[in-house]
mmCIF file of C-alpha atoms in Angstrom:
data_model
loop_
_atom_site.group_PDB
_atom_site.id
_atom_site.type_symbol
_atom_site.label_atom_id
_atom_site.label_comp_id
_atom_site.label_asym_id
_atom_site.label_seq_id
_atom_site.Cartn_x
_atom_site.Cartn_y
_atom_site.Cartn_z
ATOM 1 C CA UNK A 1 37.134 -14.709 114.569
ATOM 2 C CA UNK A 2 39.282 -13.411 117.433
ATOM 3 C CA UNK A 3 36.406 -11.933 119.405
ATOM 4 C CA UNK A 4 35.454 -13.705 122.653
ATOM 5 C CA UNK A 5 32.085 -15.407 122.779
ATOM 6 C CA UNK A 6 30.149 -14.574 125.915
ATOM 7 C CA UNK A 7 27.329 -16.814 127.122
ATOM 8 C CA UNK A 8 23.821 -15.413 127.192
ATOM 9 C CA UNK A 9 23.286 -14.078 130.692
ATOM 10 C CA UNK A 10 20.067 -12.171 131.265
ATOM 11 C CA UNK A 11 20.221 -9.408 133.820
ATOM 12 C CA UNK A 12 18.646 -10.431 137.124
ATOM 13 C CA UNK A 13 15.807 -8.352 138.557
ATOM 14 C CA UNK A 14 16.859 -5.733 141.117
ATOM 15 C CA UNK A 15 17.077 -6.993 144.693
ATOM 16 C CA UNK A 16 15.350 -3.906 146.096
ATOM 17 C CA UNK A 17 13.500 -0.889 144.832
ATOM 18 C CA UNK A 18 13.926 2.675 145.971
ATOM 19 C CA UNK A 19 10.808 4.294 147.302
ATOM 20 C CA UNK A 20 10.825 8.090 147.650
ATOM 21 C CA UNK A 21 10.132 9.342 151.163
ATOM 22 C CA UNK A 22 8.400 12.641 151.764
ATOM 23 C CA UNK A 23 9.023 12.727 155.512
ATOM 24 C CA UNK A 24 12.017 15.137 155.539
ATOM 25 C CA UNK A 25 11.826 18.541 153.849
ATOM 26 C CA UNK A 26 14.578 19.549 151.461
ATOM 27 C CA UNK A 27 17.340 21.663 153.033
ATOM 28 C CA UNK A 28 17.421 25.336 152.140
ATOM 29 C CA UNK A 29 20.382 26.230 149.944
ATOM 30 C CA UNK A 30 22.054 29.455 150.903
ATOM 31 C CA UNK A 31 23.725 31.403 148.120
ATOM 32 C CA UNK A 32 27.513 31.609 148.320
ATOM 33 C CA UNK A 33 29.034 35.024 148.895
ATOM 34 C CA UNK A 34 30.282 36.614 145.727
ATOM 35 C CA UNK A 35 34.042 36.878 145.330
ATOM 36 C CA UNK A 36 35.453 39.658 143.224
ATOM 37 C CA UNK A 37 38.628 38.825 141.339
ATOM 38 C CA UNK A 38 40.562 41.753 139.973
ATOM 39 C CA UNK A 39 43.682 41.961 137.837
ATOM 40 C CA UNK A 40 46.000 42.397 140.823
ATOM 41 C CA UNK A 41 44.832 39.113 142.329
ATOM 42 C CA UNK A 42 45.353 37.251 139.061
ATOM 43 C CA UNK A 43 48.805 38.792 138.650
ATOM 44 C CA UNK A 44 49.759 37.846 142.213
ATOM 45 C CA UNK A 45 48.655 34.242 141.693
ATOM 46 C CA UNK A 46 50.568 34.000 138.415
ATOM 47 C CA UNK A 47 53.730 35.457 139.935
ATOM 48 C CA UNK A 48 53.438 33.082 142.889
ATOM 49 C CA UNK A 49 53.066 30.133 140.539
ATOM 50 C CA UNK A 50 56.114 31.173 138.526
ATOM 51 C CA UNK A 51 58.194 31.600 141.699
ATOM 52 C CA UNK A 52 57.141 28.210 143.077
ATOM 53 C CA UNK A 53 57.876 26.529 139.751
ATOM 54 C CA UNK A 54 61.336 28.128 139.639
ATOM 55 C CA UNK A 55 62.062 26.967 143.191
ATOM 56 C CA UNK A 56 60.988 23.424 142.342
ATOM 57 C CA UNK A 57 63.229 23.418 139.271
ATOM 58 C CA UNK A 58 66.154 24.703 141.354
ATOM 59 C CA UNK A 59 65.669 21.934 143.908
ATOM 60 C CA UNK A 60 65.534 19.321 141.139
ATOM 61 C CA UNK A 61 68.733 20.604 139.485
ATOM 62 C CA UNK A 62 70.500 20.698 142.851
ATOM 63 C CA UNK A 63 69.447 17.127 143.646
ATOM 64 C CA UNK A 64 70.706 15.887 140.287
ATOM 65 C CA UNK A 65 74.042 17.649 140.671
ATOM 66 C CA UNK A 66 74.526 16.265 144.194
ATOM 67 C CA UNK A 67 73.755 12.767 142.920
ATOM 68 C CA UNK A 68 76.282 13.106 140.080
ATOM 69 C CA UNK A 69 78.920 14.439 142.475
ATOM 70 C CA UNK A 70 78.303 11.521 144.833
ATOM 71 C CA UNK A 71 78.760 9.001 142.004
ATOM 72 C CA UNK A 72 81.990 10.679 140.884
ATOM 73 C CA UNK A 73 83.400 10.803 144.415
ATOM 74 C CA UNK A 74 82.458 7.180 145.007
ATOM 75 C CA UNK A 75 84.214 6.192 141.813
ATOM 76 C CA UNK A 76 87.348 8.173 142.758
ATOM 77 C CA UNK A 77 87.458 6.720 146.249
ATOM 78 C CA UNK A 78 86.976 3.188 144.948
ATOM 79 C CA UNK A 79 89.856 3.621 142.503
ATOM 80 C CA UNK A 80 92.025 5.076 145.282
ATOM 81 C CA UNK A 81 91.428 2.084 147.586
ATOM 82 C CA UNK A 82 92.317 -0.417 144.840
ATOM 83 C CA UNK A 83 95.879 0.903 144.483
#
C-alpha cells in the first residue's frame, strides 16, 4: 500500500564491450620482504598509543577548562561594567 510503484524500465544494452588484449605481458610480481614483529615492537607501539591518547585527553581537558574560565571572566567583567 505504501510502497512506491516503479514503471517497467528494461535495462539498455551495454554501449561498448570489453575485448581482452594480449599485446602486453603481465607484470612480474616481486614478493615483499618479510617483516619480523617481536614482543618488544608490539609493546613499544602500545605504549606509544597510550602516551598519545593521554596527551590528547590532556589537551582536550585543558581546552575545556580555558573555555569555562573565559566564560566566567566574561560574565564577571560584564557585571562589573554594568555597575
